[in-house]
Amino acid sequence: MSEIGSFHKVGPKIQQFHKDGYLVLKGFYSHAEVDALLARSKRLLDDFDTETHPRTKFTTGDDNHVGDDYFLTSGDKIRYFLEEDAVDAQGKLLREKQKAVNKIGHALHELDPVFRQATLENDKLKSLTRALKFHIDPVVPQSMVITKQTQIGGEVPEHNDSTFLYTDPPSALGFWIALEKCTASNGALSFLPGSHVTTPIIKRFVRLGDGSGTGFEALVSPEVEGEVSARPKGEYILETCEPGDLVLIHGSVLHKSERNTSPNTRFAYTFHMIESTASAKYDEKNWLQPTKEMPFSQLFTSVQVN
Ligand SMILES: O=C(O)CCC(=O)C(=O)O
Ligand SMILES: [Fe+2]
C-alpha cells in the first residue's frame, strides 16, 4: 500500500516521526517517478566530464585548493564527487566514470527539471511538509544523488544533518528517497531512534576562515563536549527500503550507512529543508551559502498573497 495523498490520515505516523526522529513512508514516490529519477541520474553520470574535473584532469601542481573550491562553489551547480577508491593519487580513474561517482550535487532540485518536479513542484510533498508542521517557511538549500557504487561505495559515518546545515535553533529536515532496493549488503541507512532528543548539536561543519577548505567548529566548550557527546543509549536500526520509499530524517537524529561491498548500486535522491523565518538564523559560517543568483528555493511560504 502506498502512503500517499491524504497524509492527514497518518497522524500516528507523525507521532512516530517525533518519537524516533525518522520515519519511513513506503511507496511515497510512484514507480514512474522513481524510474524517471533513476534514468535522469544515469544520464547525468553519462554527462560527467572527467577532463575538467579537479580530481581527474591533468594537473602539474597541488590541486587541493581547486578540489575544495569545486566543492564549496557547488551549491548552485550540478557537480560530481568521486568515490575515494575510484581514483588513484595521480588522478587516474580506476573504473569507468559512471561507476566512479559517489554523489552528484548540490542544486539538482533547482537546475534539473526531473529533480525539480520531484522536489519543488511536488504537491504531495508540500502536503506532507505542511502536515509535519516542522517549518513555517521551508526552503530547500541542497539536493544530492548518492550512488553508493558497487564494491567501493563509501560509508557515511554516524552524523546528524543539522551539523552540516546549521540554523539557530536547528531546523534541518532530510528527505531521502530510495531509487533502488537498499539492503544490509549495499549500504542501507540505519538510525539510532530517539537520538534527536538525547543528542544535542555540538559542532557545525564550516567554511574555514581563509575561504578554502572546510572543518568542524565546536558549539560547546571542551569541558561540556565530553559530557554531552557521551554515547547515547540504544541500538541502531537498519531500515531496508524499496524504490520509492521516502525516509524523513530529523536534523538531530544520528544515522549512518555502511560501505557498499555488494555487486548492486544503491542510488538514492536526498534533499534537505530548513526554516527560513527570522526565528531560525542560517549560519553564515556554514559550508553551503546561498548566492545572489540562486537563493535557497522556497517550497511554500506562510505569507498569503492574494
Ligand atoms: O545515503 C546515505 O548513505 C546517507 C544520506 C544522509 O546521511 C542524508 O541524506 O542525510
Ligand atoms: Fe545525513
mmCIF file of C-alpha atoms and ligand atoms in Angstrom:
data_model
loop_
_atom_site.group_PDB
_atom_site.id
_atom_site.type_symbol
_atom_site.label_atom_id
_atom_site.label_comp_id
_atom_site.label_asym_id
_atom_site.label_seq_id
_atom_site.Cartn_x
_atom_site.Cartn_y
_atom_site.Cartn_z
ATOM 1 C CA MET A 1 0.000 0.000 0.000
ATOM 2 C CA SER A 2 1.332 3.361 -0.937
ATOM 3 C CA GLU A 3 1.366 6.012 1.777
ATOM 4 C CA ILE A 4 0.477 8.927 -0.419
ATOM 5 C CA GLY A 5 -2.187 11.504 -0.893
ATOM 6 C CA SER A 6 -4.114 12.200 2.272
ATOM 7 C CA PHE A 7 -1.276 12.449 4.730
ATOM 8 C CA HIS A 8 -3.645 13.905 7.324
ATOM 9 C CA LYS A 9 -4.835 10.330 7.870
ATOM 10 C CA VAL A 10 -1.424 9.315 9.069
ATOM 11 C CA GLY A 11 -1.298 11.359 12.277
ATOM 12 C CA PRO A 12 0.123 8.387 14.222
ATOM 13 C CA LYS A 13 2.982 8.267 11.758
ATOM 14 C CA ILE A 14 3.818 11.863 12.531
ATOM 15 C CA GLN A 15 3.901 10.914 16.197
ATOM 16 C CA GLN A 16 6.252 8.078 15.284
ATOM 17 C CA PHE A 17 8.492 10.566 13.495
ATOM 18 C CA HIS A 18 8.685 12.767 16.561
ATOM 19 C CA LYS A 19 9.356 9.760 18.805
ATOM 20 C CA ASP A 20 12.062 8.107 16.682
ATOM 21 C CA GLY A 21 13.469 11.101 14.822
ATOM 22 C CA TYR A 22 12.872 9.459 11.465
ATOM 23 C CA LEU A 23 10.027 7.873 9.525
ATOM 24 C CA VAL A 24 9.891 5.517 6.557
ATOM 25 C CA LEU A 25 6.979 6.228 4.201
ATOM 26 C CA LYS A 26 6.629 3.238 1.921
ATOM 27 C CA GLY A 27 5.967 3.947 -1.752
ATOM 28 C CA PHE A 28 5.684 7.731 -1.359
ATOM 29 C CA TYR A 29 7.106 8.168 -4.852
ATOM 30 C CA SER A 30 5.480 6.158 -7.644
ATOM 31 C CA HIS A 31 7.289 3.650 -9.867
ATOM 32 C CA ALA A 32 7.042 6.125 -12.744
ATOM 33 C CA GLU A 33 8.614 8.898 -10.644
ATOM 34 C CA VAL A 34 11.403 6.613 -9.460
ATOM 35 C CA ASP A 35 12.080 5.377 -13.000
ATOM 36 C CA ALA A 36 12.370 8.976 -14.197
ATOM 37 C CA LEU A 37 14.699 9.971 -11.338
ATOM 38 C CA LEU A 38 16.889 6.925 -11.828
ATOM 39 C CA ALA A 39 17.100 7.377 -15.590
ATOM 40 C CA ARG A 40 17.958 11.034 -15.102
ATOM 41 C CA SER A 41 20.670 10.174 -12.544
ATOM 42 C CA LYS A 42 22.237 7.784 -15.049
ATOM 43 C CA ARG A 43 22.033 10.384 -17.763
ATOM 44 C CA LEU A 44 23.855 12.858 -15.516
ATOM 45 C CA LEU A 45 26.587 10.265 -14.959
ATOM 46 C CA ASP A 46 26.933 9.913 -18.743
ATOM 47 C CA ASP A 47 27.334 13.706 -18.923
ATOM 48 C CA PHE A 48 30.148 13.760 -16.341
ATOM 49 C CA ASP A 49 33.144 15.471 -17.938
ATOM 50 C CA THR A 50 36.293 13.956 -16.422
ATOM 51 C CA GLU A 51 38.524 16.256 -18.495
ATOM 52 C CA THR A 52 37.505 19.295 -16.456
ATOM 53 C CA HIS A 53 37.069 17.680 -13.041
ATOM 54 C CA PRO A 54 39.703 18.773 -10.471
ATOM 55 C CA ARG A 55 40.473 15.209 -9.333
ATOM 56 C CA THR A 56 40.937 13.720 -12.778
ATOM 57 C CA LYS A 57 42.059 16.456 -15.138
ATOM 58 C CA PHE A 58 45.741 16.751 -15.994
ATOM 59 C CA THR A 59 47.494 18.878 -13.400
ATOM 60 C CA THR A 60 51.149 19.526 -12.508
ATOM 61 C CA GLY A 61 50.705 21.037 -9.051
ATOM 62 C CA ASP A 62 48.929 20.696 -5.758
ATOM 63 C CA ASP A 63 45.248 20.769 -6.645
ATOM 64 C CA ASN A 64 43.778 20.542 -3.138
ATOM 65 C CA HIS A 65 42.619 24.097 -3.285
ATOM 66 C CA VAL A 66 40.941 23.514 -6.633
ATOM 67 C CA GLY A 67 39.165 20.480 -5.174
ATOM 68 C CA ASP A 68 37.950 22.492 -2.166
ATOM 69 C CA ASP A 69 36.746 25.241 -4.429
ATOM 70 C CA TYR A 70 34.895 22.747 -6.641
ATOM 71 C CA PHE A 71 33.014 21.552 -3.545
ATOM 72 C CA LEU A 72 32.466 24.958 -1.916
ATOM 73 C CA THR A 73 31.022 26.504 -5.054
ATOM 74 C CA SER A 74 28.771 23.548 -5.898
ATOM 75 C CA GLY A 75 25.678 24.907 -4.090
ATOM 76 C CA ASP A 76 24.200 26.383 -7.260
ATOM 77 C CA LYS A 77 25.539 23.784 -9.704
ATOM 78 C CA ILE A 78 25.362 20.134 -10.681
ATOM 79 C CA ARG A 79 28.756 18.662 -9.828
ATOM 80 C CA TYR A 80 30.295 15.246 -9.384
ATOM 81 C CA PHE A 81 32.129 13.876 -6.333
ATOM 82 C CA LEU A 82 34.144 10.716 -6.689
ATOM 83 C CA GLU A 83 34.334 7.557 -4.617
ATOM 84 C CA GLU A 84 37.641 7.598 -2.695
ATOM 85 C CA ASP A 85 38.692 4.247 -4.135
ATOM 86 C CA ALA A 86 37.796 5.073 -7.734
ATOM 87 C CA VAL A 87 40.766 7.315 -8.431
ATOM 88 C CA ASP A 88 44.490 6.914 -7.736
ATOM 89 C CA ALA A 89 46.940 9.506 -6.350
ATOM 90 C CA GLN A 90 47.781 10.650 -9.893
ATOM 91 C CA GLY A 91 44.150 11.351 -10.649
ATOM 92 C CA LYS A 92 43.699 8.325 -12.874
ATOM 93 C CA LEU A 93 40.204 6.870 -12.824
ATOM 94 C CA LEU A 94 40.335 3.201 -11.853
ATOM 95 C CA ARG A 95 36.912 2.330 -13.273
ATOM 96 C CA GLU A 96 34.559 3.754 -15.855
ATOM 97 C CA LYS A 97 33.246 7.200 -14.903
ATOM 98 C CA GLN A 98 29.633 6.075 -14.414
ATOM 99 C CA LYS A 99 30.880 3.654 -11.735
ATOM 100 C CA ALA A 100 33.303 6.088 -10.108
ATOM 101 C CA VAL A 101 30.971 8.846 -8.879
ATOM 102 C CA ASN A 102 29.885 8.738 -5.232
ATOM 103 C CA LYS A 103 27.439 11.629 -5.423
ATOM 104 C CA ILE A 104 26.076 14.394 -7.624
ATOM 105 C CA GLY A 105 25.140 17.745 -6.062
ATOM 106 C CA HIS A 106 24.032 20.217 -4.856
ATOM 107 C CA ALA A 107 21.383 22.079 -6.934
ATOM 108 C CA LEU A 108 19.599 19.248 -8.727
ATOM 109 C CA HIS A 109 16.268 20.379 -7.232
ATOM 110 C CA GLU A 110 16.690 23.790 -8.820
ATOM 111 C CA LEU A 111 18.501 23.118 -12.104
ATOM 112 C CA ASP A 112 17.291 19.739 -13.319
ATOM 113 C CA PRO A 113 13.643 19.508 -14.461
ATOM 114 C CA VAL A 114 13.139 15.906 -13.321
ATOM 115 C CA PHE A 115 14.528 16.512 -9.843
ATOM 116 C CA ARG A 116 12.702 19.845 -9.667
ATOM 117 C CA GLN A 117 9.435 18.035 -10.346
ATOM 118 C CA ALA A 118 10.121 15.580 -7.521
ATOM 119 C CA THR A 119 11.022 18.356 -5.086
ATOM 120 C CA LEU A 120 9.825 21.936 -5.531
ATOM 121 C CA GLU A 121 6.906 21.159 -7.849
ATOM 122 C CA ASN A 122 5.530 18.204 -5.940
ATOM 123 C CA ASP A 123 2.121 18.824 -4.314
ATOM 124 C CA LYS A 124 2.212 15.583 -2.370
ATOM 125 C CA LEU A 125 5.494 16.627 -0.827
ATOM 126 C CA LYS A 126 4.109 20.044 0.018
ATOM 127 C CA SER A 127 1.092 18.448 1.775
ATOM 128 C CA LEU A 128 3.398 16.183 3.728
ATOM 129 C CA THR A 129 5.595 19.093 4.765
ATOM 130 C CA ARG A 130 2.595 21.120 5.858
ATOM 131 C CA ALA A 131 1.241 18.158 7.854
ATOM 132 C CA LEU A 132 4.546 17.722 9.633
ATOM 133 C CA LYS A 133 4.388 21.324 10.912
ATOM 134 C CA PHE A 134 8.149 21.275 11.175
ATOM 135 C CA HIS A 135 8.659 24.522 9.291
ATOM 136 C CA ILE A 136 6.643 27.668 8.705
ATOM 137 C CA ASP A 137 8.522 28.819 5.598
ATOM 138 C CA PRO A 138 10.513 25.835 4.357
ATOM 139 C CA VAL A 139 13.370 26.289 1.908
ATOM 140 C CA VAL A 140 15.457 23.618 0.197
ATOM 141 C CA PRO A 141 19.145 24.552 0.398
ATOM 142 C CA GLN A 142 20.603 21.441 -1.254
ATOM 143 C CA SER A 143 19.986 18.152 -3.025
ATOM 144 C CA MET A 144 22.114 15.168 -3.987
ATOM 145 C CA VAL A 145 22.044 11.844 -5.732
ATOM 146 C CA ILE A 146 24.095 9.368 -3.745
ATOM 147 C CA THR A 147 25.031 6.373 -5.868
ATOM 148 C CA LYS A 148 26.962 4.140 -3.431
ATOM 149 C CA GLN A 149 28.774 2.294 -6.141
ATOM 150 C CA THR A 150 29.293 -1.459 -6.197
ATOM 151 C CA GLN A 151 32.154 -2.838 -4.073
ATOM 152 C CA ILE A 152 33.667 0.561 -3.205
ATOM 153 C CA GLY A 153 30.647 2.727 -2.284
ATOM 154 C CA GLY A 154 31.914 4.785 0.655
ATOM 155 C CA GLU A 155 30.419 4.508 4.138
ATOM 156 C CA VAL A 156 28.669 7.548 5.573
ATOM 157 C CA PRO A 157 29.794 7.697 9.207
ATOM 158 C CA GLU A 158 27.422 8.449 12.070
ATOM 159 C CA HIS A 159 26.244 12.053 11.961
ATOM 160 C CA ASN A 160 23.245 14.333 12.270
ATOM 161 C CA ASP A 161 22.299 16.680 9.470
ATOM 162 C CA SER A 162 21.919 19.904 11.471
ATOM 163 C CA THR A 163 25.716 19.792 11.956
ATOM 164 C CA PHE A 164 26.020 20.404 8.199
ATOM 165 C CA LEU A 165 23.091 22.793 7.699
ATOM 166 C CA TYR A 166 23.199 24.691 10.950
ATOM 167 C CA THR A 167 20.477 27.153 11.860
ATOM 168 C CA ASP A 168 19.942 28.693 15.283
ATOM 169 C CA PRO A 169 17.881 26.975 16.571
ATOM 170 C CA PRO A 170 18.469 23.824 14.468
ATOM 171 C CA SER A 171 15.734 23.232 11.865
ATOM 172 C CA ALA A 172 17.145 20.826 9.265
ATOM 173 C CA LEU A 173 14.925 18.040 7.993
ATOM 174 C CA GLY A 174 16.141 15.439 5.498
ATOM 175 C CA PHE A 175 14.110 13.798 2.737
ATOM 176 C CA TRP A 176 15.792 10.649 1.483
ATOM 177 C CA ILE A 177 14.298 8.661 -1.375
ATOM 178 C CA ALA A 178 15.410 5.158 -2.301
ATOM 179 C CA LEU A 179 15.750 4.871 -6.083
ATOM 180 C CA GLU A 180 16.911 1.265 -5.823
ATOM 181 C CA LYS A 181 16.464 -1.574 -3.362
ATOM 182 C CA CYS A 182 18.518 -0.854 -0.219
ATOM 183 C CA THR A 183 19.671 -3.808 1.830
ATOM 184 C CA ALA A 184 22.161 -4.668 4.566
ATOM 185 C CA SER A 185 24.773 -5.507 1.943
ATOM 186 C CA ASN A 186 24.538 -2.424 -0.303
ATOM 187 C CA GLY A 187 24.598 0.173 2.471
ATOM 188 C CA ALA A 188 21.011 0.798 3.575
ATOM 189 C CA LEU A 189 20.591 3.616 6.108
ATOM 190 C CA SER A 190 20.458 2.893 9.812
ATOM 191 C CA PHE A 191 19.213 5.097 12.629
ATOM 192 C CA LEU A 192 19.534 5.482 16.380
ATOM 193 C CA PRO A 193 15.874 6.022 17.344
ATOM 194 C CA GLY A 194 15.264 8.844 19.799
ATOM 195 C CA SER A 195 18.777 10.260 19.454
ATOM 196 C CA HIS A 196 17.334 13.517 18.096
ATOM 197 C CA VAL A 197 16.106 14.183 21.635
ATOM 198 C CA THR A 198 19.136 12.954 23.573
ATOM 199 C CA THR A 199 21.922 14.221 21.301
ATOM 200 C CA PRO A 200 22.385 17.979 21.078
ATOM 201 C CA ILE A 201 24.096 19.567 18.082
ATOM 202 C CA ILE A 202 27.580 20.170 19.485
ATOM 203 C CA LYS A 203 29.503 21.122 16.375
ATOM 204 C CA ARG A 204 28.933 22.513 12.923
ATOM 205 C CA PHE A 205 30.623 21.960 9.593
ATOM 206 C CA VAL A 206 32.040 25.298 8.460
ATOM 207 C CA ARG A 207 33.966 27.001 5.716
ATOM 208 C CA LEU A 208 37.411 27.760 7.111
ATOM 209 C CA GLY A 209 38.284 31.401 7.756
ATOM 210 C CA ASP A 210 40.600 31.845 4.776
ATOM 211 C CA GLY A 211 37.843 30.774 2.413
ATOM 212 C CA SER A 212 39.470 27.492 1.398
ATOM 213 C CA GLY A 213 38.508 24.142 2.772
ATOM 214 C CA THR A 214 36.125 23.023 5.493
ATOM 215 C CA GLY A 215 36.282 21.792 9.055
ATOM 216 C CA PHE A 216 34.271 21.309 12.229
ATOM 217 C CA GLU A 217 33.780 24.039 14.807
ATOM 218 C CA ALA A 218 32.615 23.291 18.351
ATOM 219 C CA LEU A 219 29.358 24.831 19.521
ATOM 220 C CA VAL A 220 30.035 23.973 23.160
ATOM 221 C CA SER A 221 33.102 24.305 25.355
ATOM 222 C CA PRO A 222 35.534 21.341 25.504
ATOM 223 C CA GLU A 223 34.512 20.566 29.125
ATOM 224 C CA VAL A 224 30.830 20.331 28.205
ATOM 225 C CA GLU A 225 31.569 18.459 24.984
ATOM 226 C CA GLY A 226 32.828 15.400 26.900
ATOM 227 C CA GLU A 227 29.586 15.213 28.829
ATOM 228 C CA VAL A 228 27.087 15.817 26.048
ATOM 229 C CA SER A 229 28.787 13.662 23.440
ATOM 230 C CA ALA A 230 28.617 10.557 25.667
ATOM 231 C CA ARG A 231 27.266 7.596 23.677
ATOM 232 C CA PRO A 232 23.502 7.816 23.575
ATOM 233 C CA LYS A 233 21.737 4.641 24.652
ATOM 234 C CA GLY A 234 20.091 2.238 22.246
ATOM 235 C CA GLU A 235 20.816 0.180 19.169
ATOM 236 C CA TYR A 236 20.958 1.248 15.552
ATOM 237 C CA ILE A 237 18.038 0.040 13.433
ATOM 238 C CA LEU A 238 18.746 -0.861 9.827
ATOM 239 C CA GLU A 239 15.969 0.338 7.503
ATOM 240 C CA THR A 240 15.869 -1.667 4.316
ATOM 241 C CA CYS A 241 13.962 0.147 1.573
ATOM 242 C CA GLU A 242 12.256 -0.461 -1.738
ATOM 243 C CA PRO A 243 12.471 2.007 -4.633
ATOM 244 C CA GLY A 244 10.081 4.915 -3.980
ATOM 245 C CA ASP A 245 10.235 4.727 -0.174
ATOM 246 C CA LEU A 246 10.772 8.128 1.420
ATOM 247 C CA VAL A 247 12.629 8.435 4.707
ATOM 248 C CA LEU A 248 12.137 11.615 6.736
ATOM 249 C CA ILE A 249 15.216 12.379 8.800
ATOM 250 C CA HIS A 250 15.074 14.799 11.744
ATOM 251 C CA GLY A 251 18.098 17.121 11.690
ATOM 252 C CA SER A 252 19.283 15.914 15.079
ATOM 253 C CA VAL A 253 18.835 12.140 14.710
ATOM 254 C CA LEU A 254 22.014 10.063 14.430
ATOM 255 C CA HIS A 255 22.208 7.998 11.269
ATOM 256 C CA LYS A 256 24.793 6.350 9.052
ATOM 257 C CA SER A 257 25.278 3.903 6.199
ATOM 258 C CA GLU A 258 27.926 1.219 5.710
ATOM 259 C CA ARG A 259 30.246 0.722 2.788
ATOM 260 C CA ASN A 260 28.649 -0.985 -0.184
ATOM 261 C CA THR A 261 30.601 -4.190 -0.677
ATOM 262 C CA SER A 262 27.916 -5.790 -2.837
ATOM 263 C CA PRO A 263 27.561 -6.085 -6.623
ATOM 264 C CA ASN A 264 24.490 -3.779 -6.521
ATOM 265 C CA THR A 265 24.499 0.004 -6.593
ATOM 266 C CA ARG A 266 22.345 1.901 -4.087
ATOM 267 C CA PHE A 267 21.065 5.031 -5.804
ATOM 268 C CA ALA A 268 19.165 7.476 -3.583
ATOM 269 C CA TYR A 269 17.946 11.039 -4.031
ATOM 270 C CA THR A 270 18.186 13.224 -0.951
ATOM 271 C CA PHE A 271 17.420 16.834 -0.166
ATOM 272 C CA HIS A 272 17.014 18.923 2.947
ATOM 273 C CA MET A 273 14.710 21.618 4.215
ATOM 274 C CA ILE A 274 15.403 24.312 6.747
ATOM 275 C CA GLU A 275 13.283 27.061 8.270
ATOM 276 C CA SER A 276 13.698 30.445 6.593
ATOM 277 C CA THR A 277 11.895 32.684 9.065
ATOM 278 C CA ALA A 278 13.930 35.200 11.064
ATOM 279 C CA SER A 279 13.492 32.958 14.109
ATOM 280 C CA ALA A 280 15.863 30.345 12.639
ATOM 281 C CA LYS A 281 19.041 32.086 11.625
ATOM 282 C CA TYR A 282 21.037 30.416 8.863
ATOM 283 C CA ASP A 283 24.667 30.348 9.928
ATOM 284 C CA GLU A 284 26.977 32.427 7.763
ATOM 285 C CA LYS A 285 29.813 30.011 8.534
ATOM 286 C CA ASN A 286 28.003 27.014 7.001
ATOM 287 C CA TRP A 287 29.901 25.476 4.095
ATOM 288 C CA LEU A 288 26.847 25.954 1.871
ATOM 289 C CA GLN A 289 25.836 29.536 1.215
ATOM 290 C CA PRO A 290 23.018 30.832 -0.970
ATOM 291 C CA THR A 291 24.101 33.055 -3.840
ATOM 292 C CA LYS A 292 22.505 36.207 -5.180
ATOM 293 C CA GLU A 293 21.696 34.391 -8.405
ATOM 294 C CA MET A 294 20.302 31.357 -6.575
ATOM 295 C CA PRO A 295 18.809 31.994 -3.142
ATOM 296 C CA PHE A 296 17.580 28.886 -1.303
ATOM 297 C CA SER A 297 14.494 27.519 -3.049
ATOM 298 C CA GLN A 298 11.209 28.151 -1.327
ATOM 299 C CA LEU A 299 8.858 25.163 -1.062
ATOM 300 C CA PHE A 300 5.958 27.334 0.055
ATOM 301 C CA THR A 301 5.524 30.431 2.140
ATOM 302 C CA SER A 302 3.264 31.249 5.068
ATOM 303 C CA VAL A 303 2.763 34.751 3.676
ATOM 304 C CA GLN A 304 -0.625 34.902 1.950
ATOM 305 C CA VAL A 305 -0.502 36.532 -1.457
ATOM 306 C CA ASN A 306 -3.952 37.478 -2.787
HETATM 307 O O1 LIG B 1 22.654 7.997 1.598
HETATM 308 C C1 LIG B 1 23.396 7.857 2.579
HETATM 309 O O2 LIG B 1 24.047 6.840 2.740
HETATM 310 C C2 LIG B 1 23.498 8.934 3.624
HETATM 311 C C3 LIG B 1 22.488 10.004 3.412
HETATM 312 C C4 LIG B 1 22.394 11.003 4.505
HETATM 313 O O3 LIG B 1 23.072 10.968 5.501
HETATM 314 C C5 LIG B 1 21.387 12.071 4.360
HETATM 315 O O4 LIG B 1 20.704 12.142 3.319
HETATM 316 O O5 LIG B 1 21.252 12.881 5.289
HETATM 317 FE FE FE B 2 22.577 12.615 6.784
#
